[in-house]
Amino acid sequence: MPASVLRPLVRPGTDTDAVAGVVPRLVAEPASTDDVSRVMKDAAAQGHSVVVRGNGSKSTWGVPPSSLDLLVDLSRMNRVLEHEAGDLIVSAQAGTPLADLQEALAPAGQRLGVDDVVPRTTIGGLIATNVSGPRRVALGTVRDLVIGVTVVRADGVVAKAGGKVVKNVAGYDLSKLMVGSFGTLGVVTEATFRLHPVPEASTWLTVEAESPSAASDLIASVVHSQVVPAAVEVDAVPGAPTRLSVLLEGTERGVAQRSERVRDLLGTTTTYDVPLALPGHADGARTLLKLTTQISSAPEIAQAAVDLGFHVRGSVGVGVLYASTGEAARASAAVGTLRTLTGRSGGAAVVLDAPTDVRDVVDMWGPVQGLDLMRRVKHEFDPDNRLAPGRFVGGI
Amino acid sequence: MVDSGSVTRVLQRLRSQLPEAALVTDRTRLRTYECDGLLHYRVVPALVVLARSADDVRTTVAACAAEGVPFVARGSGTGLSGGALPHADGVLIVTSQLRQIHEVAPHDQRAVVDPGVINLQVSQAARPHGYYFAPDPSSQQICSVGGNVAENSGGAHCLKYGFTSNHVLSVDLVTPQGDSVTLGTRAPDAPGYDLLGAVVGSEGTLGVATSVTVRLVRSPESVQTLLAGFRTTDDAGSAVSAVIGAGIVPAAIEMMDALAIEAAEAAVACNYPDEAGAVLVVELDGPAEEVEHEFAAVERMCREAGAFEQRVAADDDERAAIWRGRKSAFAAVGRISPDYIVQDGVIPRTALPEVLREMTRLADERGLRVANVFHAGDGNLHPLVLFDESAPGQGERAEELSGAILDLCLAHGGSITGEHGVGADKAKHMPKMFSDDDLDTMQLVRCAFDPDGIANPGKIYPTPRLCGERPGKHTGPHPVQAAGLGEVF
Ligand SMILES: Cc1cc2nc3c(=O)[nH]c(=O)nc-3n(C[C@H](O)[C@H](O)[C@H](O)COP(=O)(O)OP(=O)(O)OC[C@H]3O[C@@H](n4cnc5c(N)ncnc54)[C@H](O)[C@@H]3O)c2cc1C
Ligand SMILES: Cc1cc2nc3c(=O)[nH]c(=O)nc-3n(C[C@H](O)[C@H](O)[C@H](O)COP(=O)(O)OP(=O)(O)OC[C@H]3O[C@@H](n4cnc5c(N)ncnc54)[C@H](O)[C@@H]3O)c2cc1C
């Protein structure tokens, strides 16, 4: 590939392009899947290591890349490609901010059923990091909503999987393989999702309890009830009451009547606008953990994290919690304990983001099942280990 | 290349590890397994192993791996795409004796079951706790959970609740190299690659599932079912669009056309509205007040779209009566036609009227009839191509029409299969939907799991990639072929 073809797309990297502290030598800003393919072919020819970026100037999640020649920035690929309201599907370029996508869908009374928990998250970043917000109780996660992807492989080959229809079992579901892969298998350039109608009414109902454990019976009563909650969230900080919030969505009348039933279960509630955000701030100084557990153990795990000094927020109704602390020493000490507890409950404690002094002493990902097969998948997709090297589980 | 000697060696290995009763070698008994629900492909396996435990599966796969012998997993054998079609020089591993439900944990909304457990039995075990297993293929009284996992099976209620893939938390898998590995966990979002997401729907080509942890869904408080009769499929179609357009997500919304209704009447006397050119079965479920409100809206929209008769099921018996016609439709077609092909294509829902019209034209051109019964909510068509094998040329014309219908689905941006899988039947259609690069990329997953290509070979992909080669285009004979070590068929 002659350099002249790429030059308009490539510039030198700067400090603001750093990925978890590593400054890329070059930054490419492709505007199309074809551009990405050319960039990746060129990178392959030169043996360049590559990290993909959606929007995240502070994209510090994951382990710092062991090498970074080229950052592929997708922020120019920000178009909604196709919205078929009658078929409840949308396709967009990977660099499209989730918020922009939702805005484009709103006039049709539709939405992509995921929450924007990290402001400015792009479609690609959403798929690659698989973060989820409160509504996952009702609508699932991006994994359940993505029905097709276009991916550029490490060797620059463009491949599609899935399609534009909700129901489709032709071939392997590569879309799911991309979810949560942190940019280590390929560059997602386009994705198609199934949509849901925006409900007529939606209400948060909140009660306070002394602590997550004290709320455990309340949580169970809602989770196993017939009120069909769209979200069951806990928000707990050490030394303060725990907030338990239930989101109801549906018709005006239905939500009003179900609100009554939630009050019967929980006692007097207040309406409090639950933040659709992860706990803590992205100030680079905080440690952010994702804790997963089977449902019945979620209150206990939340309690353990609060006792260890974390601010905990998350979908206690499905067993996914995010925990944050600004105290590095506490964070480093707590990871092992939380790993043991979540592990006992079939889950995991992953360090998503952390300051350097924590990164230096903890294993960000912890033990992972099926690692040998994962390594083989990585090897097939990226035999030279050039995509986000070292950022993922088990040193992948 | 497999030779019959390798299977003999597998048998010798297994004789020392499994009881004689687990090994089927008798030609007559082997023939019992020569096909699945798709009767027109038949292959007698070289050896059948009736597994009684996960260990039996592992032992068998390990023996196959050691000898390079292909193996095929089989659950209940109800597949409609020839997925469980045996390999003539291979081993068929039957999981139908693995039938234990190990755990039903309503407080964690999950159950742990053997792969041979029948789909409906999971719901039966969970129901006393107020839960059920959502994926409900029409074959749910006989198909196995292992088969559901392999096919990513769906059913009428998948419009609202999603497919098998959305309801499996973890799978114990015996890999084609004979190792046992757990993919996924009891908790959501296991860290690492979503290998479980790749395995569900992989049609037995990535290994054999030996244990499945499924998600249980709370049984709805209220269920309402409507049967609506329309003059034409266009009218019924516009009712579907109105419902979806109003932001209502029914639990199910199913359509049958005149010919499908005729067949169902002949078979089960379901007593659908007289002279209906199409019927819709619409089911809503959820909290009572919500269901009541939305149900009234659905009735109104059907009326406005031209429904001339509507019936509401007053109780479970009446609901079952409404569903009986729909659920028996495939088998019922046998009453009005000596032979038929069940097709399984998907289109964007909005293309429905156009596709149905075009399908009629394609059928007329060939002097054949097509009965339509389908999941209208998600555009999953099941055209039944009727023909008479004994009439000269009809069989071929039916095959050809069936393929033309798939092309029609693809021309509208759809898929060649929505729930039955690609199997042996549709591998040849895959290149119409995917480019060589797409297929090649899917094969990267296969190579990671099954470098020797012994897990259900010949299914899904028309030309499997030889693992170990670099991705990308190659010209000339493959090095392995050039060296005389392998052939391309
Ligand atoms: C509490 C908190 C708040 C934050 N707030 C902000 C904020 O306000 N603004 C902000 O920009 N960031 C923020 N971040 C950083 C955050 O880590 C990510 O940037 C976030 O996921 C946004 O998504 P993104 O699309 O920008 O992804 P990126 O950060 O660009 O990428 C995230 C990961 O996905 C991969 N990836 C991205 N796109 C693709 C693709 N198309 N194909 C394959 N892999 C891909 C990347 O390689 C990387 O591994 C915050 C983090 C935390 C913990
Ligand atoms: C009347 C009728 C109605 C049907 N309706 C529907 C429907 O509504 N929706 C739908 O989706 N399907 C339907 N089907 C198709 C079929 O029932 C499903 O695909 C079902 O999931 C197959 O299950 P099985 O146990 O019979 O699998 P089999 O036919 O035995 O096998 C199917 C595939 O799964 C693989 N397999 C089986 N067990 C395992 C295992 N333990 N590990 C790995 N791979 C395995 C096989 O190798 C094969 O590729 C219908 C079939 C019939 C006959």
PDB file of N, CA, C and O in Angstrom, chain A residues 325-354:
ATOM      1  N   THR A 325     -14.124   2.746  43.922  1.00  0.00           N
ATOM      2  CA  THR A 325     -13.516   3.406  45.073  1.00  0.00           C
ATOM      3  C   THR A 325     -12.358   4.281  44.613  1.00  0.00           C
ATOM      4  O   THR A 325     -11.713   3.988  43.600  1.00  0.00           O
ATOM      5  N   GLY A 326     -12.115   5.340  45.376  1.00  0.00           N
ATOM      6  CA  GLY A 326     -11.003   6.224  45.048  1.00  0.00           C
ATOM      7  C   GLY A 326      -9.760   5.883  45.842  1.00  0.00           C
ATOM      8  O   GLY A 326      -8.710   6.480  45.662  1.00  0.00           O
ATOM      9  N   GLU A 327      -9.903   4.909  46.732  1.00  0.00           N
ATOM     10  CA  GLU A 327      -8.752   4.585  47.575  1.00  0.00           C
ATOM     11  C   GLU A 327      -7.999   3.378  47.029  1.00  0.00           C
ATOM     12  O   GLU A 327      -8.471   2.247  47.111  1.00  0.00           O
ATOM     13  N   ALA A 328      -6.849   3.651  46.479  1.00  0.00           N
ATOM     14  CA  ALA A 328      -6.090   2.613  45.778  1.00  0.00           C
ATOM     15  C   ALA A 328      -5.712   1.446  46.701  1.00  0.00           C
ATOM     16  O   ALA A 328      -5.835   0.282  46.310  1.00  0.00           O
ATOM     17  N   ALA A 329      -5.301   1.757  47.891  1.00  0.00           N
ATOM     18  CA  ALA A 329      -4.837   0.693  48.791  1.00  0.00           C
ATOM     19  C   ALA A 329      -5.982  -0.258  49.114  1.00  0.00           C
ATOM     20  O   ALA A 329      -5.849  -1.482  49.063  1.00  0.00           O
ATOM     21  N   ARG A 330      -7.140   0.316  49.411  1.00  0.00           N
ATOM     22  CA  ARG A 330      -8.324  -0.483  49.690  1.00  0.00           C
ATOM     23  C   ARG A 330      -8.677  -1.354  48.481  1.00  0.00           C
ATOM     24  O   ARG A 330      -8.996  -2.534  48.612  1.00  0.00           O
ATOM     25  N   ALA A 331      -8.645  -0.713  47.322  1.00  0.00           N
ATOM     26  CA  ALA A 331      -9.036  -1.419  46.102  1.00  0.00           C
ATOM     27  C   ALA A 331      -8.146  -2.631  45.878  1.00  0.00           C
ATOM     28  O   ALA A 331      -8.626  -3.743  45.654  1.00  0.00           O
ATOM     29  N   SER A 332      -6.842  -2.441  45.979  1.00  0.00           N
ATOM     30  CA  SER A 332      -5.917  -3.542  45.721  1.00  0.00           C
ATOM     31  C   SER A 332      -6.157  -4.684  46.698  1.00  0.00           C
ATOM     32  O   SER A 332      -6.133  -5.857  46.320  1.00  0.00           O
ATOM     33  N   ALA A 333      -6.421  -4.312  47.953  1.00  0.00           N
ATOM     34  CA  ALA A 333      -6.604  -5.345  48.968  1.00  0.00           C
ATOM     35  C   ALA A 333      -7.919  -6.090  48.772  1.00  0.00           C
ATOM     36  O   ALA A 333      -8.028  -7.272  49.092  1.00  0.00           O
ATOM     37  N   ALA A 334      -8.925  -5.397  48.246  1.00  0.00           N
ATOM     38  CA  ALA A 334     -10.272  -5.975  48.203  1.00  0.00           C
ATOM     39  C   ALA A 334     -10.494  -6.938  47.031  1.00  0.00           C
ATOM     40  O   ALA A 334     -11.349  -7.822  47.100  1.00  0.00           O
ATOM     41  N   VAL A 335      -9.725  -6.759  45.968  1.00  0.00           N
ATOM     42  CA  VAL A 335     -10.010  -7.528  44.753  1.00  0.00           C
ATOM     43  C   VAL A 335     -10.019  -9.034  45.018  1.00  0.00           C
ATOM     44  O   VAL A 335     -10.934  -9.750  44.588  1.00  0.00           O
ATOM     45  N   GLY A 336      -9.038  -9.506  45.757  1.00  0.00           N
ATOM     46  CA  GLY A 336      -8.936 -10.936  46.042  1.00  0.00           C
ATOM     47  C   GLY A 336     -10.165 -11.446  46.783  1.00  0.00           C
ATOM     48  O   GLY A 336     -10.740 -12.486  46.445  1.00  0.00           O
ATOM     49  N   THR A 337     -10.563 -10.692  47.806  1.00  0.00           N
ATOM     50  CA  THR A 337     -11.736 -11.086  48.603  1.00  0.00           C
ATOM     51  C   THR A 337     -12.976 -11.159  47.712  1.00  0.00           C
ATOM     52  O   THR A 337     -13.748 -12.122  47.769  1.00  0.00           O
ATOM     53  N   LEU A 338     -13.162 -10.140  46.897  1.00  0.00           N
ATOM     54  CA  LEU A 338     -14.352 -10.111  46.047  1.00  0.00           C
ATOM     55  C   LEU A 338     -14.304 -11.213  44.984  1.00  0.00           C
ATOM     56  O   LEU A 338     -15.328 -11.755  44.596  1.00  0.00           O
ATOM     57  N   ARG A 339     -13.101 -11.540  44.571  1.00  0.00           N
ATOM     58  CA  ARG A 339     -12.975 -12.629  43.600  1.00  0.00           C
ATOM     59  C   ARG A 339     -13.391 -13.954  44.220  1.00  0.00           C
ATOM     60  O   ARG A 339     -14.074 -14.765  43.600  1.00  0.00           O
ATOM     61  N   THR A 340     -12.991 -14.167  45.459  1.00  0.00           N
ATOM     62  CA  THR A 340     -13.375 -15.409  46.125  1.00  0.00           C
ATOM     63  C   THR A 340     -14.890 -15.485  46.264  1.00  0.00           C
ATOM     64  O   THR A 340     -15.502 -16.505  45.962  1.00  0.00           O
ATOM     65  N   LEU A 341     -15.486 -14.385  46.726  1.00  0.00           N
ATOM     66  CA  LEU A 341     -16.937 -14.375  46.951  1.00  0.00           C
ATOM     67  C   LEU A 341     -17.729 -14.551  45.661  1.00  0.00           C
ATOM     68  O   LEU A 341     -18.635 -15.377  45.586  1.00  0.00           O
ATOM     69  N   THR A 342     -17.380 -13.786  44.652  1.00  0.00           N
ATOM     70  CA  THR A 342     -18.131 -13.891  43.390  1.00  0.00           C
ATOM     71  C   THR A 342     -17.876 -15.258  42.765  1.00  0.00           C
ATOM     72  O   THR A 342     -18.792 -15.861  42.201  1.00  0.00           O
ATOM     73  N   GLY A 343     -16.660 -15.745  42.895  1.00  0.00           N
ATOM     74  CA  GLY A 343     -16.325 -17.052  42.320  1.00  0.00           C
ATOM     75  C   GLY A 343     -17.194 -18.144  42.919  1.00  0.00           C
ATOM     76  O   GLY A 343     -17.693 -19.020  42.205  1.00  0.00           O
ATOM     77  N   ARG A 344     -17.409 -18.063  44.223  1.00  0.00           N
ATOM     78  CA  ARG A 344     -18.240 -19.052  44.910  1.00  0.00           C
ATOM     79  C   ARG A 344     -19.668 -19.019  44.373  1.00  0.00           C
ATOM     80  O   ARG A 344     -20.381 -19.999  44.403  1.00  0.00           O
ATOM     81  N   SER A 345     -20.062 -17.880  43.891  1.00  0.00           N
ATOM     82  CA  SER A 345     -21.420 -17.708  43.388  1.00  0.00           C
ATOM     83  C   SER A 345     -21.465 -17.828  41.857  1.00  0.00           C
ATOM     84  O   SER A 345     -22.404 -17.375  41.219  1.00  0.00           O
ATOM     85  N   GLY A 346     -20.437 -18.420  41.288  1.00  0.00           N
ATOM     86  CA  GLY A 346     -20.438 -18.661  39.848  1.00  0.00           C
ATOM     87  C   GLY A 346     -20.071 -17.441  39.025  1.00  0.00           C
ATOM     88  O   GLY A 346     -20.167 -17.463  37.805  1.00  0.00           O
ATOM     89  N   GLY A 347     -19.655 -16.366  39.684  1.00  0.00           N
ATOM     90  CA  GLY A 347     -19.393 -15.136  38.948  1.00  0.00           C
ATOM     91  C   GLY A 347     -17.929 -14.745  38.929  1.00  0.00           C
ATOM     92  O   GLY A 347     -17.047 -15.575  39.114  1.00  0.00           O
ATOM     93  N   ALA A 348     -17.683 -13.468  38.712  1.00  0.00           N
ATOM     94  CA  ALA A 348     -16.319 -12.973  38.585  1.00  0.00           C
ATOM     95  C   ALA A 348     -16.228 -11.533  39.066  1.00  0.00           C
ATOM     96  O   ALA A 348     -17.233 -10.824  39.133  1.00  0.00           O
ATOM     97  N   ALA A 349     -15.034 -11.122  39.410  1.00  0.00           N
ATOM     98  CA  ALA A 349     -14.759  -9.728  39.742  1.00  0.00           C
ATOM     99  C   ALA A 349     -13.673  -9.246  38.789  1.00  0.00           C
ATOM    100  O   ALA A 349     -12.543  -9.719  38.832  1.00  0.00           O
ATOM    101  N   VAL A 350     -14.058  -8.348  37.900  1.00  0.00           N
ATOM    102  CA  VAL A 350     -13.124  -7.847  36.894  1.00  0.00           C
ATOM    103  C   VAL A 350     -12.802  -6.392  37.196  1.00  0.00           C
ATOM    104  O   VAL A 350     -13.706  -5.612  37.522  1.00  0.00           O
ATOM    105  N   VAL A 351     -11.524  -6.035  37.124  1.00  0.00           N
ATOM    106  CA  VAL A 351     -11.146  -4.635  37.301  1.00  0.00           C
ATOM    107  C   VAL A 351     -11.233  -3.975  35.925  1.00  0.00           C
ATOM    108  O   VAL A 351     -10.431  -4.254  35.044  1.00  0.00           O
ATOM    109  N   LEU A 352     -12.227  -3.097  35.750  1.00  0.00           N
ATOM    110  CA  LEU A 352     -12.403  -2.465  34.442  1.00  0.00           C
ATOM    111  C   LEU A 352     -11.434  -1.317  34.259  1.00  0.00           C
ATOM    112  O   LEU A 352     -10.823  -1.145  33.216  1.00  0.00           O
ATOM    113  N   ASP A 353     -11.332  -0.523  35.294  1.00  0.00           N
ATOM    114  CA  ASP A 353     -10.536   0.690  35.200  1.00  0.00           C
ATOM    115  C   ASP A 353      -9.842   0.884  36.547  1.00  0.00           C
ATOM    116  O   ASP A 353     -10.421   0.531  37.581  1.00  0.00           O
ATOM    117  N   ALA A 354      -8.636   1.413  36.546  1.00  0.00           N
ATOM    118  CA  ALA A 354      -7.936   1.618  37.806  1.00  0.00           C
ATOM    119  C   ALA A 354      -6.741   2.528  37.611  1.00  0.00           C
ATOM    120  O   ALA A 354      -6.172   2.578  36.508  1.00  0.00           O
TER     121      ALA A 354
END
